Coordinates of N, CA and C in Angstrom, one line a residue:
M1 N 3.1 23.2 -21.8 CA 3.8 21.9 -21.4 C 3.9 21.8 -19.9
E2 N 4.2 22.9 -19.2 CA 4.3 22.8 -17.8 C 2.9 22.5 -17.2
R3 N 1.9 23.0 -17.7 CA 0.5 22.8 -17.2 C 0.2 21.3 -17.4
F4 N 0.6 20.7 -18.6 CA 0.3 19.3 -18.8 C 1.1 18.5 -17.9
S5 N 2.3 18.8 -17.6 CA 3.1 18.1 -16.6 C 2.5 18.0 -15.2
L6 N 1.9 19.2 -14.8 CA 1.2 19.3 -13.5 C 0.0 18.4 -13.5
D7 N -0.8 18.5 -14.6 CA -2.0 17.7 -14.6 C -1.8 16.2 -14.6
A8 N -0.8 15.8 -15.4 CA -0.4 14.4 -15.5 C 0.1 13.9 -14.1
A9 N 0.9 14.6 -13.5 CA 1.4 14.2 -12.1 C 0.3 14.1 -11.1
H10 N -0.6 15.1 -11.1 CA -1.7 15.0 -10.2 C -2.7 13.9 -10.5
L11 N -2.9 13.7 -11.8 CA -3.8 12.6 -12.2 C -3.3 11.2 -11.7
L12 N -2.0 11.0 -11.9 CA -1.4 9.7 -11.5 C -1.4 9.6 -9.9
A13 N -1.1 10.7 -9.2 CA -1.1 10.6 -7.8 C -2.6 10.4 -7.3
G14 N -3.5 11.1 -7.9 CA -4.9 10.9 -7.6 C -5.4 9.5 -7.9
G15 N -4.8 8.9 -9.0 CA -5.2 7.5 -9.3 C -4.8 6.6 -8.2
M16 N -3.7 6.9 -7.5 CA -3.2 6.0 -6.4 C -4.2 6.1 -5.2
V17 N -4.8 7.3 -5.0 CA -5.8 7.5 -4.0 C -7.0 6.7 -4.3
L18 N -7.4 6.8 -5.6 CA -8.6 6.0 -6.1 C -8.4 4.5 -5.9
V19 N -7.2 4.0 -6.3 CA -7.0 2.6 -6.1 C -6.9 2.2 -4.7
S20 N -6.5 3.1 -3.8 CA -6.5 2.8 -2.4 C -7.9 2.6 -1.9
F21 N -8.8 3.4 -2.4 CA -10.2 3.2 -2.0 C -10.8 1.9 -2.5
M22 N -10.3 1.5 -3.7 CA -10.7 0.2 -4.3 C -10.2 -0.9 -3.4
M23 N -9.0 -0.8 -2.8 CA -8.5 -1.8 -1.9 C -9.4 -1.9 -0.6
L24 N -9.8 -0.7 -0.1 CA -10.6 -0.7 1.1 C -12.0 -1.3 0.8
Y25 N -12.5 -1.2 -0.4 CA -13.8 -1.8 -0.8 C -13.7 -3.3 -1.0
Q26 N -12.6 -3.8 -1.3 CA -12.5 -5.3 -1.6 C -12.8 -6.1 -0.3
N27 N -13.6 -7.2 -0.5 CA -13.9 -8.1 0.6 C -13.4 -9.5 0.3
R28 N -12.7 -9.7 -0.8 CA -12.1 -11.0 -1.1 C -10.6 -10.8 -1.2
I29 N -9.8 -11.8 -0.6 CA -8.4 -11.7 -0.6 C -7.7 -11.7 -1.9
L30 N -8.1 -12.5 -2.9 CA -7.5 -12.5 -4.2 C -7.8 -11.3 -4.9
G31 N -9.0 -10.7 -4.8 CA -9.4 -9.5 -5.4 C -8.5 -8.3 -4.8
L32 N -8.3 -8.4 -3.5 CA -7.4 -7.4 -2.9 C -6.0 -7.4 -3.4
L33 N -5.5 -8.6 -3.6 CA -4.1 -8.7 -4.2 C -4.1 -8.2 -5.6
N34 N -5.1 -8.4 -6.4 CA -5.1 -7.9 -7.8 C -5.1 -6.4 -7.8
V35 N -5.9 -5.8 -6.9 CA -6.0 -4.3 -6.8 C -4.7 -3.8 -6.3
F36 N -4.0 -4.5 -5.4 CA -2.7 -4.0 -4.9 C -1.7 -4.0 -6.0
A37 N -1.7 -5.0 -6.9 CA -0.8 -5.0 -8.0 C -1.1 -3.7 -8.9
A38 N -2.4 -3.4 -9.1 CA -2.7 -2.2 -9.9 C -2.2 -0.9 -9.2
H39 N -2.3 -0.9 -7.8 CA -1.7 0.2 -7.0 C -0.3 0.4 -7.3
A40 N 0.5 -0.7 -7.4 CA 1.9 -0.6 -7.6 C 2.2 -0.2 -9.1
V41 N 1.4 -0.6 -10.0 CA 1.5 -0.2 -11.4 C 1.3 1.4 -11.5
V42 N 0.3 1.9 -10.9 CA 0.1 3.3 -10.9 C 1.3 4.1 -10.2
L43 N 1.8 3.5 -9.1 CA 2.9 4.1 -8.5 C 4.1 4.1 -9.4
S44 N 4.4 3.1 -10.1 CA 5.5 3.0 -11.0 C 5.4 4.0 -12.1
L45 N 4.1 4.2 -12.7 CA 3.9 5.2 -13.7 C 4.1 6.6 -13.1
S46 N 3.6 6.8 -11.9 CA 3.8 8.2 -11.3 C 5.3 8.5 -11.1
V47 N 6.0 7.5 -10.6 CA 7.5 7.8 -10.4 C 8.2 8.0 -11.7
A48 N 7.8 7.2 -12.7 CA 8.5 7.4 -14.0 C 8.2 8.7 -14.6
W49 N 6.9 9.2 -14.4 CA 6.6 10.6 -14.9 C 7.4 11.6 -14.1
Q50 N 7.5 11.4 -12.8 CA 8.4 12.4 -12.0 C 9.8 12.3 -12.5
A51 N 10.3 11.2 -12.9 CA 11.7 11.1 -13.4 C 11.8 11.9 -14.7
Y52 N 10.8 11.8 -15.5 CA 10.8 12.6 -16.8 C 10.8 14.1 -16.6
I53 N 9.8 14.6 -15.7 CA 9.7 16.0 -15.6 C 10.8 16.6 -14.7
Q54 N 11.4 15.8 -13.8 CA 12.5 16.3 -13.0 C 13.8 16.1 -13.6
S55 N 13.9 15.4 -14.8 CA 15.2 15.0 -15.4 C 16.0 14.3 -14.4
A56 N 15.4 13.3 -13.7 CA 16.1 12.5 -12.7 C 16.1 11.1 -13.1
P57 N 17.2 10.6 -13.9 CA 17.2 9.2 -14.4 C 17.1 8.2 -13.3
H58 N 17.6 8.5 -12.1 CA 17.6 7.5 -11.0 C 16.2 7.1 -10.6
L59 N 15.2 8.0 -10.8 CA 13.9 7.7 -10.5 C 13.3 6.6 -11.4
F60 N 13.8 6.5 -12.6 CA 13.4 5.4 -13.5 C 13.7 4.0 -12.8
V61 N 14.9 4.0 -12.1 CA 15.2 2.7 -11.4 C 14.2 2.5 -10.3
T62 N 13.8 3.5 -9.6 CA 12.7 3.4 -8.6 C 11.4 2.9 -9.2
A63 N 11.1 3.4 -10.3 CA 9.8 3.0 -11.0 C 9.9 1.5 -11.4
A64 N 11.1 1.1 -11.9 CA 11.3 -0.3 -12.3 C 11.2 -1.2 -11.1
I65 N 11.8 -0.8 -10.0 CA 11.7 -1.6 -8.7 C 10.3 -1.8 -8.3
A66 N 9.5 -0.7 -8.3 CA 8.1 -0.7 -7.9 C 7.3 -1.7 -8.8
L67 N 7.6 -1.6 -10.1 CA 6.9 -2.4 -11.1 C 7.2 -3.9 -10.9
I68 N 8.5 -4.2 -10.8 CA 8.9 -5.6 -10.7 C 8.6 -6.2 -9.4
L69 N 8.9 -5.5 -8.3 CA 8.8 -6.1 -7.0 C 7.4 -6.1 -6.5
K70 N 6.7 -4.9 -6.6 CA 5.4 -4.7 -6.0 C 4.2 -5.1 -6.9
A71 N 4.4 -4.9 -8.2 CA 3.3 -5.2 -9.1 C 3.3 -6.7 -9.6
I72 N 4.5 -7.3 -9.5 CA 4.6 -8.7 -10.0 C 5.0 -9.7 -8.9
I73 N 6.2 -9.5 -8.4 CA 6.8 -10.6 -7.5 C 5.9 -10.7 -6.2
I74 N 5.7 -9.7 -5.5 CA 5.0 -9.8 -4.2 C 3.5 -10.2 -4.4
P75 N 2.7 -9.7 -5.3 CA 1.4 -10.2 -5.5 C 1.3 -11.6 -5.9
V76 N 2.2 -12.0 -6.8 CA 2.2 -13.5 -7.2 C 2.6 -14.4 -6.1
A77 N 3.6 -13.9 -5.3 CA 4.0 -14.7 -4.1 C 2.8 -14.8 -3.1
L78 N 2.1 -13.7 -2.9 CA 1.0 -13.7 -2.0 C -0.2 -14.6 -2.5
H79 N -0.4 -14.6 -3.8 CA -1.4 -15.5 -4.4 C -1.0 -16.9 -4.0
H80 N 0.2 -17.3 -4.2 CA 0.6 -18.7 -3.9 C 0.5 -18.9 -2.4
M81 N 0.8 -18.0 -1.6 CA 0.7 -18.1 -0.2 C -0.8 -18.3 0.2
V82 N -1.7 -17.6 -0.4 CA -3.1 -17.7 -0.1 C -3.6 -19.1 -0.5
V83 N -3.1 -19.6 -1.6 CA -3.6 -20.9 -2.1 C -3.0 -22.0 -1.1
R84 N -1.8 -21.9 -0.7 CA -1.2 -22.9 0.2 C -1.8 -22.8 1.6
L85 N -2.2 -21.6 2.0 CA -2.8 -21.5 3.4 C -4.3 -21.9 3.3
G86 N -4.9 -21.9 2.1 CA -6.3 -22.3 2.0 C -7.2 -21.2 2.6
V87 N -7.0 -20.0 2.3 CA -7.8 -18.9 2.9 C -8.6 -18.2 1.8
H88 N -9.2 -18.9 0.9 CA -10.1 -18.3 -0.1 C -11.4 -17.9 0.5
R89 N -11.5 -16.8 1.1 CA -12.7 -16.4 1.8 C -12.8 -14.9 1.9
D90 N -13.9 -14.4 2.4 CA -14.1 -13.0 2.6 C -13.2 -12.5 3.7
I91 N -12.9 -11.2 3.5 CA -12.1 -10.5 4.5 C -13.0 -9.8 5.5
E92 N -12.9 -10.1 6.8 CA -13.7 -9.4 7.8 C -13.1 -8.0 8.1
T93 N -14.1 -7.1 8.1 CA -13.7 -5.7 8.3 C -14.4 -5.2 9.6
V94 N -13.6 -4.5 10.4 CA -14.1 -3.9 11.6 C -15.1 -2.8 11.3
G95 N -16.4 -2.9 11.6 CA -17.3 -1.9 11.4 C -18.0 -1.9 10.0
G96 N -17.5 -2.8 9.1 CA -18.2 -2.9 7.8 C -17.5 -2.0 6.7
I97 N -17.8 -2.3 5.5 CA -17.2 -1.6 4.3 C -17.6 -0.1 4.3
G98 N -19.0 0.1 4.5 CA -19.5 1.5 4.3 C -18.8 2.5 5.3
P99 N -18.9 2.2 6.6 CA -18.2 3.1 7.5 C -16.7 3.3 7.3
T100 N -16.0 2.2 6.8 CA -14.6 2.3 6.5 C -14.4 3.2 5.3
M101 N -15.2 3.2 4.3 CA -15.1 4.1 3.2 C -15.3 5.5 3.6
L102 N -16.3 5.7 4.5 CA -16.6 7.1 5.0 C -15.4 7.6 5.8
M103 N -14.8 6.7 6.6 CA -13.6 7.2 7.3 C -12.4 7.5 6.4
G104 N -12.3 6.7 5.3 CA -11.3 7.0 4.3 C -11.5 8.4 3.6
I105 N -12.8 8.7 3.3 CA -13.0 10.0 2.7 C -12.6 11.1 3.7
G106 N -12.9 10.9 5.0 CA -12.6 11.9 6.0 C -11.0 12.0 6.1
L107 N -10.3 10.9 6.0 CA -8.8 11.0 6.1 C -8.3 11.8 4.9
V108 N -8.9 11.6 3.7 CA -8.4 12.3 2.5 C -8.6 13.8 2.7
A109 N -9.8 14.1 3.2 CA -10.1 15.6 3.4 C -9.2 16.1 4.5
L110 N -8.8 15.4 5.5 CA -7.9 15.8 6.5 C -6.5 16.0 5.9
S111 N -6.1 15.2 5.0 CA -4.8 15.3 4.4 C -4.7 16.6 3.6
M112 N -5.8 16.9 2.9 CA -5.8 18.1 2.1 C -5.8 19.4 3.0
V113 N -6.6 19.3 4.0 CA -6.7 20.5 5.0 C -5.3 20.7 5.6
V114 N -4.6 19.7 6.0 CA -3.4 19.8 6.7 C -2.2 20.1 5.8
M115 N -2.1 19.4 4.7 CA -0.9 19.4 3.9 C -0.8 20.7 3.0
L116 N -1.9 21.0 2.3 CA -1.9 22.1 1.4 C -1.4 23.4 2.0
P117 N -2.0 23.8 3.2 CA -1.5 25.1 3.8 C 0.0 24.9 4.3
A118 N 0.3 23.7 4.8 CA 1.7 23.5 5.3 C 2.7 23.6 4.3
A119 N 2.4 23.2 3.0 CA 3.3 23.2 1.9 C 3.0 24.3 0.9
A120 N 2.5 25.4 1.4 CA 2.1 26.5 0.5 C 3.2 27.1 -0.3
E121 N 4.4 27.0 0.3 CA 5.6 27.6 -0.3 C 6.4 26.6 -1.2
A122 N 5.9 25.4 -1.3 CA 6.6 24.4 -2.0 C 6.3 24.5 -3.5
D123 N 7.0 23.7 -4.3 CA 6.7 23.6 -5.7 C 5.3 23.1 -6.0
P124 N 4.6 23.7 -7.0 CA 3.2 23.3 -7.2 C 2.9 21.8 -7.4
I125 N 3.8 21.1 -8.1 CA 3.7 19.7 -8.2 C 3.9 19.0 -6.9
A126 N 4.9 19.4 -6.1 CA 5.2 18.8 -4.9 C 4.0 19.0 -3.9
R127 N 3.4 20.2 -3.9 CA 2.4 20.5 -2.9 C 1.2 19.6 -3.0
E128 N 0.6 19.5 -4.2 CA -0.5 18.6 -4.3 C -0.2 17.1 -4.2
D129 N 1.0 16.8 -4.7 CA 1.4 15.4 -4.6 C 1.7 15.0 -3.1
L130 N 2.2 15.8 -2.3 CA 2.4 15.5 -0.9 C 1.0 15.3 -0.2
A131 N 0.0 16.1 -0.6 CA -1.3 16.0 0.0 C -1.9 14.6 -0.4
L132 N -1.7 14.3 -1.7 CA -2.3 13.0 -2.1 C -1.5 11.8 -1.6
A133 N -0.2 12.0 -1.4 CA 0.6 10.9 -0.9 C 0.3 10.7 0.6
L134 N 0.0 11.7 1.4 CA -0.4 11.6 2.7 C -1.8 10.9 2.8
S135 N -2.6 11.1 1.8 CA -3.9 10.4 1.7 C -3.7 8.9 1.5
V136 N -2.8 8.6 0.6 CA -2.5 7.1 0.4 C -1.9 6.5 1.7
I137 N -1.0 7.2 2.4 CA -0.5 6.7 3.6 C -1.5 6.4 4.7
L138 N -2.4 7.4 4.8 CA -3.5 7.2 5.9 C -4.5 6.2 5.5
L139 N -4.8 6.0 4.2 CA -5.7 4.9 3.8 C -5.0 3.6 4.0
G140 N -3.7 3.5 3.8 CA -3.0 2.2 4.0 C -3.1 1.9 5.5
L141 N -2.9 2.9 6.4 CA -3.0 2.7 7.8 C -4.4 2.3 8.2
L142 N -5.4 2.9 7.6 CA -6.8 2.6 7.9 C -7.0 1.1 7.5
M143 N -6.5 0.6 6.4 CA -6.7 -0.8 6.1 C -6.0 -1.7 7.1
M144 N -4.9 -1.3 7.6 CA -4.2 -2.1 8.6 C -5.0 -2.2 9.9
V145 N -5.7 -1.1 10.2 CA -6.5 -1.0 11.5 C -7.8 -1.8 11.4
T146 N -8.5 -1.6 10.2 CA -9.8 -2.1 10.1 C -9.9 -3.6 9.6
R147 N -8.9 -4.1 9.1 CA -8.9 -5.5 8.6 C -8.4 -6.5 9.6
Q148 N -9.1 -7.6 9.8 CA -8.7 -8.6 10.8 C -7.9 -9.8 10.2
N149 N -7.7 -9.8 8.9 CA -7.0 -10.8 8.2 C -5.5 -10.4 8.1
A150 N -4.6 -11.3 8.4 CA -3.2 -10.9 8.5 C -2.7 -10.5 7.1
I151 N -3.1 -11.2 6.0 CA -2.6 -10.9 4.7 C -3.1 -9.5 4.2
S152 N -4.4 -9.2 4.5 CA -4.9 -7.8 4.2 C -4.1 -6.8 5.0
Q153 N -3.7 -7.1 6.2 CA -2.9 -6.1 6.9 C -1.5 -5.9 6.3
I154 N -0.9 -7.0 5.7 CA 0.3 -6.9 5.0 C 0.2 -6.0 3.8
V155 N -0.9 -6.2 3.1 CA -1.2 -5.3 1.9 C -1.4 -3.9 2.3
G156 N -2.1 -3.6 3.4 CA -2.2 -2.3 3.9 C -0.8 -1.6 4.3
F157 N 0.1 -2.4 4.8 CA 1.4 -1.9 5.2 C 2.2 -1.6 3.9
M158 N 2.1 -2.4 2.9 CA 2.8 -2.1 1.6 C 2.2 -1.0 0.8
S159 N 0.9 -0.8 0.9 CA 0.3 0.4 0.3 C 0.7 1.7 1.0
L160 N 0.8 1.6 2.3 CA 1.3 2.7 3.1 C 2.7 3.1 2.6
E161 N 3.6 2.1 2.4 CA 4.9 2.3 1.9 C 4.9 2.9 0.5
N162 N 3.9 2.5 -0.3 CA 3.8 3.1 -1.6 C 3.6 4.6 -1.5
G163 N 2.8 5.0 -0.5 CA 2.5 6.4 -0.3 C 3.8 7.2 0.1
L164 N 4.6 6.5 0.9 CA 5.9 7.1 1.3 C 6.8 7.4 0.1
V165 N 6.8 6.4 -0.8 CA 7.6 6.5 -2.0 C 7.1 7.6 -2.9
L166 N 5.8 7.7 -3.0 CA 5.2 8.8 -3.8 C 5.5 10.2 -3.2
A167 N 5.5 10.3 -1.9 CA 5.8 11.5 -1.3 C 7.3 11.9 -1.5
A168 N 8.2 10.9 -1.4 CA 9.6 11.2 -1.5 C 9.9 11.6 -2.9
T169 N 9.4 10.9 -3.9 CA 9.7 11.3 -5.3 C 9.1 12.6 -5.7
G170 N 7.9 12.9 -5.2 CA 7.2 14.2 -5.5 C 8.0 15.3 -4.9
A171 N 8.5 15.1 -3.7 CA 9.3 16.2 -3.0 C 10.7 16.3 -3.4
R172 N 11.1 15.4 -4.3 CA 12.5 15.4 -4.8 C 13.5 15.2 -3.7
G173 N 13.2 14.3 -2.8 CA 14.1 14.3 -1.6 C 14.7 12.9 -1.2
M174 N 14.6 11.9 -2.1 CA 15.1 10.6 -1.6 C 16.1 10.1 -2.6
P175 N 17.4 10.0 -2.2 CA 18.4 9.5 -3.1 C 18.1 8.0 -3.5
L176 N 18.8 7.6 -4.6 CA 18.6 6.3 -5.1 C 18.9 5.2 -4.1
V177 N 20.0 5.4 -3.4 CA 20.5 4.3 -2.4 C 19.4 4.1 -1.3
V178 N 18.7 5.2 -0.9 CA 17.7 5.0 0.1 C 16.5 4.3 -0.5
E179 N 16.1 4.6 -1.8 CA 15.0 4.0 -2.4 C 15.3 2.5 -2.5
I180 N 16.5 2.1 -2.9 CA 16.8 0.7 -3.1 C 16.8 0.0 -1.7
S181 N 17.3 0.6 -0.7 CA 17.4 0.0 0.6 C 15.9 -0.2 1.2
V182 N 15.1 0.8 0.9 CA 13.7 0.7 1.3 C 13.0 -0.5 0.6
A183 N 13.2 -0.6 -0.7 CA 12.6 -1.7 -1.5 C 13.1 -3.1 -0.9
F184 N 14.4 -3.2 -0.7 CA 14.8 -4.5 -0.2 C 14.4 -4.7 1.3
S185 N 14.2 -3.7 2.1 CA 13.7 -3.8 3.4 C 12.2 -4.4 3.4
V186 N 11.5 -3.8 2.4 CA 10.1 -4.3 2.3 C 10.1 -5.8 1.8
L187 N 11.0 -6.2 0.9 CA 11.1 -7.5 0.5 C 11.5 -8.5 1.6
V188 N 12.4 -8.1 2.4 CA 12.8 -8.9 3.6 C 11.7 -9.0 4.6
A189 N 11.0 -7.9 4.9 CA 9.9 -7.9 5.8 C 8.8 -8.8 5.2
F190 N 8.6 -8.8 3.9 CA 7.6 -9.7 3.3 C 7.9 -11.1 3.5
I191 N 9.2 -11.5 3.3 CA 9.6 -12.9 3.5 C 9.4 -13.3 5.0
V192 N 9.9 -12.5 5.9 CA 9.7 -12.8 7.3 C 8.3 -13.0 7.7
I193 N 7.4 -12.0 7.2 CA 6.0 -12.1 7.5 C 5.4 -13.4 7.0
G194 N 5.8 -13.8 5.7 CA 5.3 -15.0 5.1 C 5.7 -16.2 6.0
V195 N 6.9 -16.3 6.5 CA 7.3 -17.4 7.3 C 6.4 -17.5 8.6
F196 N 6.2 -16.3 9.2 CA 5.3 -16.3 10.4 C 3.9 -16.7 10.1
L197 N 3.4 -16.3 8.9 CA 2.0 -16.7 8.5 C 1.9 -18.2 8.5
F198 N 2.9 -18.8 7.8 CA 2.8 -20.3 7.7 C 2.9 -20.9 9.1
R199 N 3.7 -20.4 10.0 CA 3.9 -20.9 11.3 C 2.6 -20.7 12.1
I200 N 2.0 -19.5 12.0 CA 0.7 -19.2 12.7 C -0.4 -20.2 12.2
R201 N -0.4 -20.4 10.9 CA -1.4 -21.3 10.3 C -1.3 -22.7 10.8
E202 N 0.0 -23.2 10.9 CA 0.2 -24.5 11.4 C -0.2 -24.6 12.8
R203 N 0.0 -23.6 13.6 CA -0.2 -23.7 15.1 C -1.7 -23.5 15.4
F204 N -2.3 -22.5 14.8 CA -3.6 -22.1 15.2 C -4.7 -22.4 14.2
D205 N -4.3 -22.9 13.0 CA -5.3 -23.2 11.9 C -6.1 -22.0 11.5
T206 N -5.5 -20.8 11.6 CA -6.2 -19.6 11.1 C -5.1 -18.5 11.1
I207 N -5.4 -17.5 10.2 CA -4.6 -16.3 10.2 C -5.4 -15.0 10.5
D208 N -6.6 -15.3 11.0 CA -7.5 -14.2 11.5 C -7.0 -13.6 12.8
T209 N -6.6 -12.3 12.8 CA -6.0 -11.8 14.0 C -7.0 -11.7 15.2
Q210 N -8.3 -11.6 14.9 CA -9.3 -11.6 16.0 C -9.3 -13.0 16.7
A211 N -9.2 -14.1 15.9 CA -9.1 -15.4 16.5 C -7.9 -15.6 17.3
L212 N -6.8 -15.0 16.9 CA -5.6 -15.1 17.7 C -5.7 -14.3 19.0
D213 N -6.4 -13.2 19.0 CA -6.6 -12.4 20.2 C -7.5 -13.2 21.2
D214 N -8.6 -13.9 20.6 CA -9.4 -14.7 21.4 C -8.7 -15.8 22.1
F215 N -7.7 -16.4 21.3 CA -6.9 -17.5 21.9 C -6.1 -17.0 23.0
R216 N -5.5 -15.8 22.9 CA -4.6 -15.2 23.9 C -5.4 -14.9 25.2
E217 N -6.6 -14.4 25.0 CA -7.5 -14.0 26.1 C -7.9 -15.3 26.8
G218 N -8.1 -16.4 26.1 CA -8.5 -17.7 26.7 C -7.4 -18.2 27.5
R219 N -6.1 -18.0 27.1 CA -5.0 -18.5 27.9 C -4.8 -17.7 29.1
E220 N -5.2 -16.4 29.1 CA -5.0 -15.6 30.3 C -6.1 -15.9 31.3

């Protein structure tokens, strides 16, 4: 039973890494949002499994928050935002999809090399989960750096936060009050960013960050 618990926990955490790569591969905004919803579903399943094997009922609340907020509310809201902004187009990636995927593989390898020895004395479940969670965090950061579209950068930020939640639940170190405050902080940040996106779209007729940089350089 213990071996099955380990394998299931690692499978779900590894599934999050796989879905992170799927997000890096996406070149359409709506497709990216659909994959992010799947990312949140896998996170909620992983947290729910951790709640079961740790006998920690409060983690079921965390899993429900991830499912409702990140797998349903935020993707649906972003879908509506994309429709209203009229940005049904390809996502421009710095350097192209291929090099980005290769950099992602390198970051996952780096996470394993750094985290596994550093957490050698930790619980077996926590050790591998922390390495996989760091991979998810770095892949989310990579998406934020390599994507020039503001919406895709928002998705990268939220996938990074999913990695933080995975790390905290796997390490058994985040109280429920902190989890709820983080979830609502993400929701507030999402609302604020949405308002700014509409204002940027009205002012510059684009949400491409490269175009905004070009405009700033032209003013200087």
